PDB file of C-alpha atoms in Angstrom:
ATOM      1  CA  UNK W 230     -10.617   3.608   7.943  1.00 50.00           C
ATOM      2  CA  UNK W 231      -8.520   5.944   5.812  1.00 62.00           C
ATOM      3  CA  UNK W 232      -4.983   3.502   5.240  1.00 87.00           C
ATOM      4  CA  UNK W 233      -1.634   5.818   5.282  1.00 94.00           C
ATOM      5  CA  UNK W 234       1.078   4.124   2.924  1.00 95.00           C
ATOM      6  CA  UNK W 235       4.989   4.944   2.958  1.00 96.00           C
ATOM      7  CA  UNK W 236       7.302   5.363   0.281  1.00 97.00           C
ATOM      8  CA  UNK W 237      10.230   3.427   2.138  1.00 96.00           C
ATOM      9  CA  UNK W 238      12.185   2.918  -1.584  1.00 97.00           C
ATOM     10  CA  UNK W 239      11.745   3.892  -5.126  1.00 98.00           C
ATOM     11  CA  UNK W 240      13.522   3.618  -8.572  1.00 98.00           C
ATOM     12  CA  UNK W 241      12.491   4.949 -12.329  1.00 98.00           C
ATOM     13  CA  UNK W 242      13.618   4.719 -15.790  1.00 97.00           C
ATOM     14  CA  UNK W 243      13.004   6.440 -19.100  1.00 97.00           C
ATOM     15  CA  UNK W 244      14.843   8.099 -22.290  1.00 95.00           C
ATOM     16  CA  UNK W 245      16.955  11.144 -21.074  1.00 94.00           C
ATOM     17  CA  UNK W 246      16.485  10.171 -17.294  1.00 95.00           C
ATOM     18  CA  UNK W 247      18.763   7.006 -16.073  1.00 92.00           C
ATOM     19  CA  UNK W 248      19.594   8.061 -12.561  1.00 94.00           C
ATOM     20  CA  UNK W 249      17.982   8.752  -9.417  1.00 95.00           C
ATOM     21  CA  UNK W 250      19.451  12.305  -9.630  1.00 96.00           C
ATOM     22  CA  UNK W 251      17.686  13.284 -12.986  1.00 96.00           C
ATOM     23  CA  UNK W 252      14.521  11.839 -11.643  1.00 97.00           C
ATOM     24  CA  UNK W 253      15.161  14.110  -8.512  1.00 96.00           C
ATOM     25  CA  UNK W 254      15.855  16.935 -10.798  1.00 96.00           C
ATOM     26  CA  UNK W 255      12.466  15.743 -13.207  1.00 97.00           C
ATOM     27  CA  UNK W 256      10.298  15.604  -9.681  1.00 96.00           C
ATOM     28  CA  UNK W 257      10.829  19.654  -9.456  1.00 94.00           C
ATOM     29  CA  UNK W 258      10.762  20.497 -12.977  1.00 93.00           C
ATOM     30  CA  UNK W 259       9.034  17.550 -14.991  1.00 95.00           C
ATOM     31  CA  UNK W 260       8.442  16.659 -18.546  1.00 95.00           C
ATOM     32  CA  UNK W 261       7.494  14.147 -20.754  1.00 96.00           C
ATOM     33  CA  UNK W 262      10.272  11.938 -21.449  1.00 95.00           C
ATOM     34  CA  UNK W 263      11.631  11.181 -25.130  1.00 91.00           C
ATOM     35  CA  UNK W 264      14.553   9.827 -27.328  1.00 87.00           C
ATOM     36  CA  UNK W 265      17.004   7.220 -26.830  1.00 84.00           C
ATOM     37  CA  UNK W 266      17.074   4.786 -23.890  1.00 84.00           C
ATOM     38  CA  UNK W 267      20.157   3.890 -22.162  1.00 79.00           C
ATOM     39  CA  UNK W 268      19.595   0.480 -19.729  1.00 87.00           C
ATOM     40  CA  UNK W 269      22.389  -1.685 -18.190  1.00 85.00           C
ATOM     41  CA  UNK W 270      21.302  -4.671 -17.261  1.00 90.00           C
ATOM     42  CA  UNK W 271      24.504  -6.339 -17.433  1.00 90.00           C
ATOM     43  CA  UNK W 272      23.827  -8.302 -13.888  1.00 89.00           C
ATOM     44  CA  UNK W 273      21.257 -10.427 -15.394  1.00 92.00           C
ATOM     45  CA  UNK W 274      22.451 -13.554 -17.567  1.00 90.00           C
ATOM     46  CA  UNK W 275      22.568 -13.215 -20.839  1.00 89.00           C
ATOM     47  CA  UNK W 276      19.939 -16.173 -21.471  1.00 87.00           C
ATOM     48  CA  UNK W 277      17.491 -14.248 -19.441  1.00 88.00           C
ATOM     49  CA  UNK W 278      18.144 -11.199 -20.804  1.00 89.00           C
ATOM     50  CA  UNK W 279      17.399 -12.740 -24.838  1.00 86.00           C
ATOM     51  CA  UNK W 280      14.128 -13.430 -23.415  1.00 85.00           C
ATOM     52  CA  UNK W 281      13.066 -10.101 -22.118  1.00 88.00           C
ATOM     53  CA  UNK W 282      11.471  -7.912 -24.314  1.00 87.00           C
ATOM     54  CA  UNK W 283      12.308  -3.750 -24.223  1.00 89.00           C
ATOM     55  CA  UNK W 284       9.635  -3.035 -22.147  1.00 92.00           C
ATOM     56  CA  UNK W 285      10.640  -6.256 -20.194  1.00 92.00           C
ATOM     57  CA  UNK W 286      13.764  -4.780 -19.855  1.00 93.00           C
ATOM     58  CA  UNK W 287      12.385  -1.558 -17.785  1.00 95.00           C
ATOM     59  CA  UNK W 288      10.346  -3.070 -15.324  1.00 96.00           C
ATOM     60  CA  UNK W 289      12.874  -5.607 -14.260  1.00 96.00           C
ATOM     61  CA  UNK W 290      15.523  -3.366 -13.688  1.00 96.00           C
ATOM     62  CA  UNK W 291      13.466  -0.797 -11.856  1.00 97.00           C
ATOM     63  CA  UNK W 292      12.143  -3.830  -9.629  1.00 97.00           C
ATOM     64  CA  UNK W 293      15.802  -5.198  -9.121  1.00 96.00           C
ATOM     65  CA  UNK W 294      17.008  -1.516  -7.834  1.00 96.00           C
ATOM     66  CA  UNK W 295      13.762  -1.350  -5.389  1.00 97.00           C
ATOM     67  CA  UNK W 296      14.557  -5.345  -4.406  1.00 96.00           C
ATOM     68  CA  UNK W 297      17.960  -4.726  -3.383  1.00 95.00           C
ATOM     69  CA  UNK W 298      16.790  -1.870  -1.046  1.00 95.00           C
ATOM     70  CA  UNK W 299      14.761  -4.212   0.952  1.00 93.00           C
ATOM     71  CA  UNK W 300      15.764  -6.544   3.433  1.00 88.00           C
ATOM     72  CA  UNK W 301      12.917  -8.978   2.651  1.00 88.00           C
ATOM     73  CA  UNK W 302      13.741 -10.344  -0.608  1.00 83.00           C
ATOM     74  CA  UNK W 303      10.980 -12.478  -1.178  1.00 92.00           C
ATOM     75  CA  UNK W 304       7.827  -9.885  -0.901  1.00 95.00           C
ATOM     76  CA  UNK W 305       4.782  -9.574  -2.594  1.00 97.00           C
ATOM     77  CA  UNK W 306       4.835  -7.545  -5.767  1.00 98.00           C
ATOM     78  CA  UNK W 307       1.865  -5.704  -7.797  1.00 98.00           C
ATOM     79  CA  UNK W 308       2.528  -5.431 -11.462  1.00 97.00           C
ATOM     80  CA  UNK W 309       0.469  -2.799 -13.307  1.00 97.00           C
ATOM     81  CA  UNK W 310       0.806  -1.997 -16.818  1.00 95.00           C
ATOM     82  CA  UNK W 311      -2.014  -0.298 -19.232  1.00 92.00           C
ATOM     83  CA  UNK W 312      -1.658  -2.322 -22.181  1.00 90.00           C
ATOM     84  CA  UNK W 313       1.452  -5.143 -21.040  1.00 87.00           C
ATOM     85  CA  UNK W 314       4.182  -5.854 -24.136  1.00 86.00           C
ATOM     86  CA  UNK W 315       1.550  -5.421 -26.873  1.00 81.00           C
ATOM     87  CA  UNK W 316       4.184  -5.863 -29.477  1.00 81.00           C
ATOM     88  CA  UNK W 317       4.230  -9.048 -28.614  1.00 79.00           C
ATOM     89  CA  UNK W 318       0.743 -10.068 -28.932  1.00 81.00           C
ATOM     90  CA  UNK W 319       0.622  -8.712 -31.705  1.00 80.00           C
ATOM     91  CA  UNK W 320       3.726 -10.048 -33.677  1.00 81.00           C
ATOM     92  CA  UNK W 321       1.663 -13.556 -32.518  1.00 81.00           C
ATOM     93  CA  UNK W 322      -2.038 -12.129 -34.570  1.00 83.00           C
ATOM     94  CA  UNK W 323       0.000 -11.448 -37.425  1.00 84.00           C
ATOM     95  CA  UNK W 324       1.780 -14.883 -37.756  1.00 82.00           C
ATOM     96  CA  UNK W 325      -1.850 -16.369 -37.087  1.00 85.00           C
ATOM     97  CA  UNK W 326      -3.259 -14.166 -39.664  1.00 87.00           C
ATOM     98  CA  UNK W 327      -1.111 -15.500 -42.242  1.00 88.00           C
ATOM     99  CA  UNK W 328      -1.105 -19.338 -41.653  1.00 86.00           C
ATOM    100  CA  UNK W 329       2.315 -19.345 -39.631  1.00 86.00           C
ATOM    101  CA  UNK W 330       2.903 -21.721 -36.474  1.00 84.00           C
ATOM    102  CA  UNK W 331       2.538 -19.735 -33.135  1.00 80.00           C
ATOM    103  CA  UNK W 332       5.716 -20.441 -30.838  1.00 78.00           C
ATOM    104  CA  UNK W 333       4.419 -21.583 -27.414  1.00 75.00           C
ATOM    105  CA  UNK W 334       7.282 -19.607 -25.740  1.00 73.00           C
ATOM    106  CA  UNK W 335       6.447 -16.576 -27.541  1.00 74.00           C
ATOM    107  CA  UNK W 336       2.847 -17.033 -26.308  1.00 73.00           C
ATOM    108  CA  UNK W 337       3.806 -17.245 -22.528  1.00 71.00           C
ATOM    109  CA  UNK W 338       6.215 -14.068 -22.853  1.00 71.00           C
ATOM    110  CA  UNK W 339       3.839 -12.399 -24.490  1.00 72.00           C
ATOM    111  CA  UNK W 340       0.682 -12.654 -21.659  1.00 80.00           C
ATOM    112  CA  UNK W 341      -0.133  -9.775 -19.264  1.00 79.00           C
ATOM    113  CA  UNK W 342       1.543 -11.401 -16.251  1.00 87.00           C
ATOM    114  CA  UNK W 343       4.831 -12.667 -18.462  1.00 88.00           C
ATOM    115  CA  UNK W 344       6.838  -9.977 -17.146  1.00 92.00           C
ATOM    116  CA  UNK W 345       6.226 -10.355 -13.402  1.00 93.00           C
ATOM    117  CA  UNK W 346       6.490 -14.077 -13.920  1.00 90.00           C
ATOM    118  CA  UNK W 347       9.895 -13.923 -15.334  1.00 91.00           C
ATOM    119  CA  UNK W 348      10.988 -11.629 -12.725  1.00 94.00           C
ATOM    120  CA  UNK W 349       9.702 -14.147  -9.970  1.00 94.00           C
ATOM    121  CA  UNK W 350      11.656 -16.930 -11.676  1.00 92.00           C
ATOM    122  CA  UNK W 351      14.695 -14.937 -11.706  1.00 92.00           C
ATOM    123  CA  UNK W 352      14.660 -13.240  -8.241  1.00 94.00           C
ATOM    124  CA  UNK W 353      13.386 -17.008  -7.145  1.00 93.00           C
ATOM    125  CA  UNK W 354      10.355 -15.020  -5.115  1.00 94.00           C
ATOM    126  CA  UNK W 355       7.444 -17.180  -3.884  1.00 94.00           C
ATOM    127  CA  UNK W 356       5.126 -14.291  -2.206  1.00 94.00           C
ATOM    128  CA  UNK W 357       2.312 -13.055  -4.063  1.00 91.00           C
ATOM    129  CA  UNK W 358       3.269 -11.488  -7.324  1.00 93.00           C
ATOM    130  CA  UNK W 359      -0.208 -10.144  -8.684  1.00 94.00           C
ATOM    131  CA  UNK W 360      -0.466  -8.580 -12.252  1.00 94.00           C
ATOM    132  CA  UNK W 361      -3.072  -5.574 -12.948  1.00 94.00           C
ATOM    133  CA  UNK W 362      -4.315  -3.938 -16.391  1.00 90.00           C
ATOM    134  CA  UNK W 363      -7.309  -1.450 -16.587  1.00 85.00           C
ATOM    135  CA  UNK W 364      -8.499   0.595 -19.209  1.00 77.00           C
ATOM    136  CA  UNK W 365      -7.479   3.707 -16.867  1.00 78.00           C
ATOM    137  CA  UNK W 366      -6.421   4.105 -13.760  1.00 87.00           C
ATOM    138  CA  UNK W 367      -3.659   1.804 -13.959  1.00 92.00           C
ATOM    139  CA  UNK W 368      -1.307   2.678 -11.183  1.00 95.00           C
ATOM    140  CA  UNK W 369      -4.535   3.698  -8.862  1.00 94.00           C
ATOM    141  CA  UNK W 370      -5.532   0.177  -9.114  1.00 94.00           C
ATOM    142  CA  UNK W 371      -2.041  -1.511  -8.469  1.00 96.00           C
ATOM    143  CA  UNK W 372      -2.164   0.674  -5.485  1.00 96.00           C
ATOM    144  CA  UNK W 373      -5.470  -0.548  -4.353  1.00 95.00           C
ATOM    145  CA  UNK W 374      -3.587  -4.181  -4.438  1.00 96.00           C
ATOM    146  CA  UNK W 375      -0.984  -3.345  -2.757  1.00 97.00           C
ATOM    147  CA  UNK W 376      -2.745  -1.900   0.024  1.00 96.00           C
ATOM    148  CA  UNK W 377      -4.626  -5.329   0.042  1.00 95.00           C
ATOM    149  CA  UNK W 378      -1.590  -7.136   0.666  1.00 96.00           C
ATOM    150  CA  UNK W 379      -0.412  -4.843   3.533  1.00 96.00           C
ATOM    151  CA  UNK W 380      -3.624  -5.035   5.179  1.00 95.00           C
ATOM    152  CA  UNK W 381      -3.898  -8.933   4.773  1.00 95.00           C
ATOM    153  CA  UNK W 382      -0.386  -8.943   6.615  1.00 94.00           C
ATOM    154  CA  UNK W 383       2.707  -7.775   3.950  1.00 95.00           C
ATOM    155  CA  UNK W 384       4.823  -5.602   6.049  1.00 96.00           C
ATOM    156  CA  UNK W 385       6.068  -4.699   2.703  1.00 97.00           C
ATOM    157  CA  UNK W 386       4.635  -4.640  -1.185  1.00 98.00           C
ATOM    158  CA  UNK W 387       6.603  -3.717  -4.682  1.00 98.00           C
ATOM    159  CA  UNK W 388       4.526  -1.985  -6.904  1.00 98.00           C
ATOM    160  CA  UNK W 389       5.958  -1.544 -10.578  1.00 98.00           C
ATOM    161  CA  UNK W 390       4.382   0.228 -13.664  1.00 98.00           C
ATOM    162  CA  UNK W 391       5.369   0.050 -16.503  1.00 96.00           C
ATOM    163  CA  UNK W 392       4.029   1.521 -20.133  1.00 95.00           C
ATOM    164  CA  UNK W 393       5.439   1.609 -24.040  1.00 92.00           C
ATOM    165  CA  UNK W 394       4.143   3.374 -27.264  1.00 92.00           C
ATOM    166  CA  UNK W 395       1.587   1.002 -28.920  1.00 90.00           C
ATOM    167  CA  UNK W 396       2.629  -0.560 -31.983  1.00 88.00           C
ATOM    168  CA  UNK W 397       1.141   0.327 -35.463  1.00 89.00           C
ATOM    169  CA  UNK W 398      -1.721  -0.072 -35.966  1.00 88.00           C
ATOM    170  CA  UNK W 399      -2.699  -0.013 -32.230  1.00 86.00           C
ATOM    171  CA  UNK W 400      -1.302   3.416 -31.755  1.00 87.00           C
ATOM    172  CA  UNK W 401      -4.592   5.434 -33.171  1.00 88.00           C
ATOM    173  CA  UNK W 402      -6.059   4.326 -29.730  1.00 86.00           C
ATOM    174  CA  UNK W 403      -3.808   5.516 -27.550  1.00 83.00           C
ATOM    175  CA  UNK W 404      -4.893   9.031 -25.255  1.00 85.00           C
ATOM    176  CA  UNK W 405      -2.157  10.186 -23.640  1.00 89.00           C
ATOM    177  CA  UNK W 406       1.901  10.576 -24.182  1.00 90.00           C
ATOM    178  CA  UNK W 407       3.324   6.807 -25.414  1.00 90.00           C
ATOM    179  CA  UNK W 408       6.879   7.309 -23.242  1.00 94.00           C
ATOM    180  CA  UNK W 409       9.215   4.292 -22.746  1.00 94.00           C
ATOM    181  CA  UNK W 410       8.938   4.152 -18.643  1.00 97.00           C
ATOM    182  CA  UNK W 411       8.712   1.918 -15.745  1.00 97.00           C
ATOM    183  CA  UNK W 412       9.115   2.817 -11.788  1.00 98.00           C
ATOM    184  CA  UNK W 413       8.867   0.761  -8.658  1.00 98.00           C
ATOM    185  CA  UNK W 414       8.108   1.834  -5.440  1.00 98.00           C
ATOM    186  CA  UNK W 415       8.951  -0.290  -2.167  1.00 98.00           C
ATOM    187  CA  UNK W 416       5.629   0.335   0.167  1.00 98.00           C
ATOM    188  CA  UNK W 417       4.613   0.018   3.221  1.00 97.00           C
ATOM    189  CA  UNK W 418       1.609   1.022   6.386  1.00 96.00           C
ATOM    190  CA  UNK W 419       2.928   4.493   7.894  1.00 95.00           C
ATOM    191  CA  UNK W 420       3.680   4.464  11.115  1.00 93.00           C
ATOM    192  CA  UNK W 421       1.984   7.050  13.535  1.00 92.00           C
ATOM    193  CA  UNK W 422       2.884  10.409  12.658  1.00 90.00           C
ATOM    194  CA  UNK W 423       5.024   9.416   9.545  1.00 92.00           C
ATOM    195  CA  UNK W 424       4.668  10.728   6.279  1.00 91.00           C
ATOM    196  CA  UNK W 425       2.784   9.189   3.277  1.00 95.00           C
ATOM    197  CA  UNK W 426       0.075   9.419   1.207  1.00 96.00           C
ATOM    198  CA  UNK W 427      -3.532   7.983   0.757  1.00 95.00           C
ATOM    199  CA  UNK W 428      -5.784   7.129  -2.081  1.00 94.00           C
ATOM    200  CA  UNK W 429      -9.212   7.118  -2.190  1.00 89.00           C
ATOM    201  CA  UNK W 430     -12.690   8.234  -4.783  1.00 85.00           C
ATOM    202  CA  UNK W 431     -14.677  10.774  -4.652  1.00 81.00           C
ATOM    203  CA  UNK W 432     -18.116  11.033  -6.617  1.00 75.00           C
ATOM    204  CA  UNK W 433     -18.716  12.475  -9.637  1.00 63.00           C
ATOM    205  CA  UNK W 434     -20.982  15.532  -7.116  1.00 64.00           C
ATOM    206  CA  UNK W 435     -17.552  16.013  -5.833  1.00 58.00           C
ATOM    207  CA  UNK W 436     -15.090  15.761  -8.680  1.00 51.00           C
ATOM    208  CA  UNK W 437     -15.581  19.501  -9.511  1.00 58.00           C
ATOM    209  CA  UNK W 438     -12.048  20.012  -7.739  1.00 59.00           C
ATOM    210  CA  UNK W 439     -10.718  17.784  -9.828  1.00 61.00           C
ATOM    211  CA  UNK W 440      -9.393  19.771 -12.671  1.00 57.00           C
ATOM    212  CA  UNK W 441      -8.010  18.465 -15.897  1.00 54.00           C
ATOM    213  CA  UNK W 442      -4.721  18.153 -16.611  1.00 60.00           C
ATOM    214  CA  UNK W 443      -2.215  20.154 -18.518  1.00 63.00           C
ATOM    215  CA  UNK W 444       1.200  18.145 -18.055  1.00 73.00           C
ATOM    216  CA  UNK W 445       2.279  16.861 -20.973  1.00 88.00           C
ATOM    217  CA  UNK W 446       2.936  13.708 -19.032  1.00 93.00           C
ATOM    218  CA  UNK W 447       1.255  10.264 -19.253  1.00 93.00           C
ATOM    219  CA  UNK W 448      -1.154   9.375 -16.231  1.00 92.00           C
ATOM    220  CA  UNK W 449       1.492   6.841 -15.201  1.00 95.00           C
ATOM    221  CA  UNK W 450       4.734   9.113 -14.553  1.00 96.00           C
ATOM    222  CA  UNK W 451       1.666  12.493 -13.028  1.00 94.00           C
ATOM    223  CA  UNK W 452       1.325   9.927 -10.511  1.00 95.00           C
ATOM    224  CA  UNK W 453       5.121   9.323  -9.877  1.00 97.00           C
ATOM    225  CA  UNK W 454       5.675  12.663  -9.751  1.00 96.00           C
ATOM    226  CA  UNK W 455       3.118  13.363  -6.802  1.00 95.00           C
ATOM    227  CA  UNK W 456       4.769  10.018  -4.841  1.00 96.00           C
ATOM    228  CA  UNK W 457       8.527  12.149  -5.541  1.00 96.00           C
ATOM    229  CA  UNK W 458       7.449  15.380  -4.945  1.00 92.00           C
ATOM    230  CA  UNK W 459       7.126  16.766  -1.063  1.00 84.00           C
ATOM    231  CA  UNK W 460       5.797  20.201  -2.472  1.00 83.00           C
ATOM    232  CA  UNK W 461       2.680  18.726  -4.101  1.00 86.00           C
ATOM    233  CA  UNK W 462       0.200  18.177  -1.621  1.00 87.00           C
ATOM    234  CA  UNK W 463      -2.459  16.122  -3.872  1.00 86.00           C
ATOM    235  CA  UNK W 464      -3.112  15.042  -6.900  1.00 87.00           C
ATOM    236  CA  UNK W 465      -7.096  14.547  -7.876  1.00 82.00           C
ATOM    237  CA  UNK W 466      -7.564  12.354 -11.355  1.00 77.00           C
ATOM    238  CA  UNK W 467     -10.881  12.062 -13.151  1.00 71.00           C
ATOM    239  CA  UNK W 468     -12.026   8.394 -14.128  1.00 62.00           C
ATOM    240  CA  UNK W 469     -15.215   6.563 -15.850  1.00 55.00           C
ATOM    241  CA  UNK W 470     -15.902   2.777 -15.109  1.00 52.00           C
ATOM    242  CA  UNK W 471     -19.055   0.422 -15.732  1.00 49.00           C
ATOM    243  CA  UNK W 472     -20.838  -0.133 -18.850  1.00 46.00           C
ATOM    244  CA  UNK W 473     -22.772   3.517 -18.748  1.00 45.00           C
ATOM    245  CA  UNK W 474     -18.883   5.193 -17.875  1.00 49.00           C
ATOM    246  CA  UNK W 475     -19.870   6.669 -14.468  1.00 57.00           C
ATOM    247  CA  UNK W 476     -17.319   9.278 -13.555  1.00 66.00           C
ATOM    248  CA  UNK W 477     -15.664  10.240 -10.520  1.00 75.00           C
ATOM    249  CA  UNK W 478     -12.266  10.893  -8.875  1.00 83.00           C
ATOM    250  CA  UNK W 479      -8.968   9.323  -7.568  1.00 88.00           C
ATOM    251  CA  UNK W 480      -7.386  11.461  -4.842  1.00 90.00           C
ATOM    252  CA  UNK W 481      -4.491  10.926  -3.684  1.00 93.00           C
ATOM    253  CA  UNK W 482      -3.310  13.021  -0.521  1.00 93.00           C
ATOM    254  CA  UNK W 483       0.159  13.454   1.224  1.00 93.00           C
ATOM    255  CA  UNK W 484      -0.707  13.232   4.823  1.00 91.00           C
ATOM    256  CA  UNK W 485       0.691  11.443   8.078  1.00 87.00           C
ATOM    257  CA  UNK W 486       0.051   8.408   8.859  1.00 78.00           C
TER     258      UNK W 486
END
């Protein structure tokens, strides 16, 4: 059964692009996002705020701007992130490498679901809050989540992504654009004849629509700019998983539900 989702709320962030109206403007002309990054997060206490890292910073304020558009403040969330706040694991290798005792605090901020767990301790939400990495396909897979929790009963599901340049010497790996960014979309089932937008795979004997593509943007904010843009009608990404790197497609498709 083909599952229809809505885009009832959304909010974004990155250098050059701090309001909804840029990111309006960015959805019919975009490009990859660089320089300095203004973020006001002013309405979180300053204690909480020492503990959140910069790309920390992002994803909880993009979440907070998507929370407050809901009337159901304690929903599930999906958090979905490529590589999480590698800085941080990696300040902890280097103090290991050279003999130096590893903070226990530092640890726990520093783990793949530290972000979404601080968030949940500061927006006191109980509901599922499930944290996703994958070697590609990051927001595809947070999606897949999130359409688990609707279907399991969540009238409503958060999904926030959220990237950062890898540090040195990590940064020879990276494959794509290394943008400061986070979004969060509020989601939900379509009802009949509303419009949304489905994901699904196709096989590798039917990826030869999928083209590659020529963006300039990072995987994370093509996909954002399909969810903000009515005039694109699809978006078809090629991905490789399993130990001999099978290929295939995502497609997402703006339909009705």
């Amino acid at each position: 059964m083909r599952s229809v989702c809505a885009l009832r709320a959304w909010s974004a962030i990155a250098p050059g692009l701090p309001t909804t109206a840029h990111w309006q403007q960015w959805a019919i002309q975009p490009w990859c996002p660089s320089g300095e990054l203004a973020l006001d997060l002013s309405h979180i206490p300053s204690m909480v705020r020492r503990r959140l890292g910069p790309l920390a910073k992002l994803a909880v304020s993009v979440a907070d701007v998507v929370l407050a558009q809901t009337s159901q403040p304690d929903l599930p969330v999906v958090w979905v992130s490529r590589y999480g706040d590698s800085g941080k694991s990696l300040a902890l290798l280097q103090s290991q490498a050279i003999g130096e005792p590893l903070s226990p605090m530092a640890f726990g901020l520093s783990v793949h679901n530290g972000i979404g767990a601080q968030h949940s301790i500061l927006r006191g939400i109980r509901s599922n809050a499930v944290c996703v990495a994958t070697s590609n396909g990051a927001p595809e897979a947070g999606m897949m989540e999130a359409l688990g929790l609707l279907h399991e009963g969540a009238s409503e599901v958060m999904l926030v992504c959220y990237e950062a340049p890898l540090p040195t010497p990590y940064d020879r790996f990276h494959d794509e654009p290394q943008p400061y960014y986070a979004w969060a979309v509020l989601l939900a089932l379509a009802a009949p004849g509303e419009l949304g937008f489905s994901l699904k795979t196709i096989p590798a004997t039917a990826s030869d629509i999928c083209q590659p593509l020529n963006s300039g943007l990072p995987h994370g904010l093509e996909v954002l700019h399909f969810l903000l843009s009515r005039e694109r009608a699809s978006l078809c990404v090629r991905h490789s998983s399993g130990e001999q790197q099978r290929s295939g497609c995502w497609w997402w498709e703006r339909c009705d539900g």
